[in-house]
Amino acid sequence: MAPLRAADSPAWHWHLFAAEHFGAGAFAVAGGYLVRVLLPPVEEQPLAPEPADPDTQAFAAELAACFREGRPAQALPHRFTGVAPFHAEVLAACLRIPPGSVWSYARLAAEAERPSAVRAAARAMAVNPLPLVVPCHRVVRSGGGLGGFGGGIEMKRHLLDMEARFRERSGRTE
C-alpha cells in the first residue's frame, strides 16, 4: 500500500473510517466527490479521525451507514483522478456488476469492450482507486476462485456475503 502524504493533493480531505472486523481504512474527498479509498488496515493516519469539512462528514456518515446496513457503497458520488483511459473503462464496467453477483476478469474485460485484455482488466482492479465504491471485490477468477483483493481475501468474502444478504433482504433480482 502506498503511504499517505499530504502532498497527494492540497484539495483532498482525508478521513479515517472503521470497518467492523477489519480495522481502519481511509478515504479522500475533493470538490464534493470521493476520489480515493484505502482499504484496511491503514498504517499511517492522514488526519485526525474527525472530519472538519461538511463534505467529508457527509461521506463518513454515508460510508458508515453502508457498512452498518450491509448495502453497497457504489452510489456515493465519486470521481476518477489520475486513472488511465482503459482503466477508467474497466472501472465503469465494474460499476455495472449487480450487488451480490460476481463476474470473471474475462467477462469484465469483455464488458469493457476489450475481450482480449483480461490481464489488463485484472491490473485495473488491482490499482482501483475506489475499492468499496467500484466493487472490485465482485470480480473473481474464471475457474471460480476468489482471486486477489487489496483488503485481503477475508474482507472480499465478507463483502460478497454482506451484499448477498442485502440483495436477499431488499428483494433485488438484478
Short mmCIF file of C-alpha atoms in Angstrom, two decimals:
data_model
loop_
_atom_site.label_atom_id
_atom_site.label_comp_id
_atom_site.label_asym_id
_atom_site.label_seq_id
_atom_site.Cartn_x
_atom_site.Cartn_y
_atom_site.Cartn_z
CA MET A 1 0.00 0.00 0.00
CA ALA A 2 1.30 3.46 -0.86
CA PRO A 3 1.89 5.72 2.13
CA LEU A 4 -0.47 8.63 2.67
CA ARG A 5 1.07 12.03 2.01
CA ALA A 6 -0.42 15.46 2.45
CA ALA A 7 1.23 16.30 -0.87
CA ASP A 8 -1.13 13.91 -2.73
CA SER A 9 -3.29 16.94 -3.47
CA PRO A 10 -3.84 20.05 -1.38
CA ALA A 11 -7.57 19.92 -2.17
CA TRP A 12 -8.02 16.39 -0.82
CA HIS A 13 -9.50 15.95 2.65
CA TRP A 14 -8.61 12.60 4.24
CA HIS A 15 -10.69 10.80 6.84
CA LEU A 16 -10.34 7.50 8.66
CA PHE A 17 -13.23 5.06 8.78
CA ALA A 18 -13.77 1.91 10.79
CA ALA A 19 -14.67 -1.30 9.02
CA GLU A 20 -16.01 -3.79 11.51
CA HIS A 21 -13.80 -6.89 11.69
CA PHE A 22 -11.10 -5.31 9.51
CA GLY A 23 -9.74 -2.18 11.19
CA ALA A 24 -9.32 1.36 9.92
CA GLY A 25 -9.40 2.45 6.32
CA ALA A 26 -9.21 5.94 4.89
CA PHE A 27 -10.89 7.94 2.17
CA ALA A 28 -10.29 11.29 0.47
CA VAL A 29 -12.88 13.80 -0.68
CA ALA A 30 -12.19 16.63 -3.12
CA GLY A 31 -14.74 19.04 -4.53
CA GLY A 32 -17.70 17.09 -3.19
CA TYR A 33 -16.56 13.78 -4.70
CA LEU A 34 -14.97 10.69 -3.25
CA VAL A 35 -11.58 10.46 -5.01
CA ARG A 36 -9.68 7.73 -3.14
CA VAL A 37 -10.40 4.85 -0.76
CA LEU A 38 -7.68 2.95 1.08
CA LEU A 39 -8.78 -0.38 2.48
CA PRO A 40 -7.97 -1.51 5.99
CA PRO A 41 -5.54 -1.77 7.51
CA VAL A 42 -4.26 1.76 7.06
CA GLU A 43 -0.98 2.04 8.91
CA GLU A 44 -0.50 5.81 8.72
CA GLN A 45 -3.14 8.28 9.80
CA PRO A 46 -3.55 11.10 7.25
CA LEU A 47 -5.55 13.35 9.60
CA ALA A 48 -7.32 13.24 12.90
CA PRO A 49 -10.27 10.80 12.90
CA GLU A 50 -12.90 13.56 12.98
CA PRO A 51 -13.51 15.24 9.61
CA ALA A 52 -13.50 19.02 9.65
CA ASP A 53 -15.42 19.91 6.48
CA PRO A 54 -19.12 19.15 5.78
CA ASP A 55 -18.45 17.14 2.58
CA THR A 56 -16.12 14.79 4.39
CA GLN A 57 -18.52 14.47 7.32
CA ALA A 58 -21.33 13.52 4.92
CA PHE A 59 -19.19 10.88 3.21
CA ALA A 60 -18.10 9.48 6.59
CA ALA A 61 -21.72 9.15 7.71
CA GLU A 62 -22.80 7.54 4.44
CA LEU A 63 -19.91 5.07 4.37
CA ALA A 64 -20.63 4.12 8.00
CA ALA A 65 -24.29 3.57 7.07
CA CYS A 66 -23.28 1.32 4.16
CA PHE A 67 -21.22 -0.89 6.50
CA ARG A 68 -23.89 -0.85 9.23
CA GLU A 69 -26.76 -1.71 6.85
CA GLY A 70 -24.75 -4.04 4.63
CA ARG A 71 -25.56 -2.10 1.49
CA PRO A 72 -23.16 -1.38 -1.37
CA ALA A 73 -21.31 1.94 -1.44
CA GLN A 74 -21.22 2.37 -5.21
CA ALA A 75 -23.91 5.09 -5.22
CA LEU A 76 -21.60 7.53 -3.42
CA PRO A 77 -20.66 10.47 -5.68
CA HIS A 78 -17.17 9.76 -6.93
CA ARG A 79 -14.63 10.90 -9.49
CA PHE A 80 -11.70 9.07 -11.03
CA THR A 81 -8.47 11.05 -10.75
CA GLY A 82 -5.18 10.03 -12.30
CA VAL A 83 -6.67 6.94 -13.97
CA ALA A 84 -5.58 5.74 -17.42
CA PRO A 85 -8.38 5.74 -20.05
CA PHE A 86 -8.56 1.94 -20.34
CA HIS A 87 -8.61 1.58 -16.55
CA ALA A 88 -11.48 4.09 -16.43
CA GLU A 89 -13.41 1.93 -18.92
CA VAL A 90 -12.82 -1.18 -16.80
CA LEU A 91 -13.81 0.66 -13.60
CA ALA A 92 -17.01 1.86 -15.29
CA ALA A 93 -17.78 -1.72 -16.39
CA CYS A 94 -17.15 -2.95 -12.85
CA LEU A 95 -19.78 -0.50 -11.57
CA ARG A 96 -22.36 -2.45 -13.60
CA ILE A 97 -21.86 -5.67 -11.61
CA PRO A 98 -25.02 -6.05 -9.51
CA PRO A 99 -24.59 -6.29 -5.73
CA GLY A 100 -24.40 -9.91 -4.63
CA SER A 101 -23.18 -11.02 -8.07
CA VAL A 102 -19.71 -11.79 -9.42
CA TRP A 103 -18.10 -11.54 -12.83
CA SER A 104 -14.89 -13.13 -14.02
CA TYR A 105 -11.95 -10.99 -15.10
CA ALA A 106 -12.65 -12.26 -18.64
CA ARG A 107 -16.24 -11.03 -18.51
CA LEU A 108 -15.10 -7.70 -17.09
CA ALA A 109 -12.67 -7.26 -20.00
CA ALA A 110 -15.45 -8.15 -22.45
CA GLU A 111 -17.84 -5.70 -20.78
CA ALA A 112 -15.17 -3.01 -21.19
CA GLU A 113 -15.21 -3.94 -24.90
CA ARG A 114 -11.67 -5.38 -24.78
CA PRO A 115 -12.20 -9.16 -24.51
CA SER A 116 -8.53 -9.99 -25.12
CA ALA A 117 -7.35 -7.63 -22.36
CA VAL A 118 -8.07 -9.93 -19.40
CA ARG A 119 -4.74 -9.30 -17.66
CA ALA A 120 -5.06 -5.55 -18.18
CA ALA A 121 -8.56 -5.66 -16.69
CA ALA A 122 -7.19 -7.56 -13.69
CA ARG A 123 -4.47 -4.91 -13.32
CA ALA A 124 -7.13 -2.17 -13.40
CA MET A 125 -8.86 -3.93 -10.50
CA ALA A 126 -5.55 -4.23 -8.62
CA VAL A 127 -4.98 -0.46 -8.80
CA ASN A 128 -8.65 0.52 -8.33
CA PRO A 129 -8.52 3.91 -6.56
CA LEU A 130 -12.03 3.50 -5.14
CA PRO A 131 -12.46 -0.02 -3.77
CA LEU A 132 -15.82 -0.45 -1.99
CA VAL A 133 -17.31 2.13 -4.37
CA VAL A 134 -16.05 0.49 -7.56
CA PRO A 135 -16.77 -3.07 -6.42
CA CYS A 136 -13.60 -4.88 -7.48
CA HIS A 137 -14.41 -7.46 -4.80
CA ARG A 138 -17.14 -8.71 -7.19
CA VAL A 139 -14.53 -9.82 -9.76
CA VAL A 140 -13.28 -13.40 -9.46
CA ARG A 141 -11.16 -15.86 -11.40
CA SER A 142 -12.74 -17.71 -14.33
CA GLY A 143 -12.28 -21.01 -12.51
CA GLY A 144 -14.38 -19.73 -9.61
CA GLY A 145 -11.54 -18.86 -7.21
CA LEU A 146 -11.86 -15.55 -5.42
CA GLY A 147 -8.62 -14.10 -6.79
CA GLY A 148 -6.92 -11.23 -5.02
CA PHE A 149 -8.20 -8.20 -3.14
CA GLY A 150 -6.39 -5.25 -1.59
CA GLY A 151 -8.18 -5.69 1.71
CA GLY A 152 -7.43 -9.42 1.79
CA ILE A 153 -9.47 -12.48 0.87
CA GLU A 154 -11.33 -12.48 4.20
CA MET A 155 -12.59 -8.95 3.52
CA LYS A 156 -13.53 -9.88 -0.07
CA ARG A 157 -15.51 -12.88 1.14
CA HIS A 158 -17.19 -10.77 3.85
CA LEU A 159 -18.19 -8.05 1.35
CA LEU A 160 -19.65 -10.60 -1.06
CA ASP A 161 -21.61 -12.29 1.76
CA MET A 162 -22.80 -8.91 3.09
CA GLU A 163 -24.05 -7.91 -0.37
CA ALA A 164 -25.76 -11.26 -0.93
CA ARG A 165 -27.65 -10.78 2.35
CA PHE A 166 -28.54 -7.20 1.36
CA ARG A 167 -29.81 -8.42 -2.02
CA GLU A 168 -32.00 -11.04 -0.33
CA ARG A 169 -33.38 -8.53 2.19
CA SER A 170 -34.10 -5.91 -0.44
CA GLY A 171 -35.67 -8.39 -2.87
CA ARG A 172 -33.41 -7.27 -5.71
CA THR A 173 -33.06 -9.61 -8.63
CA GLU A 174 -30.75 -7.65 -10.96
#
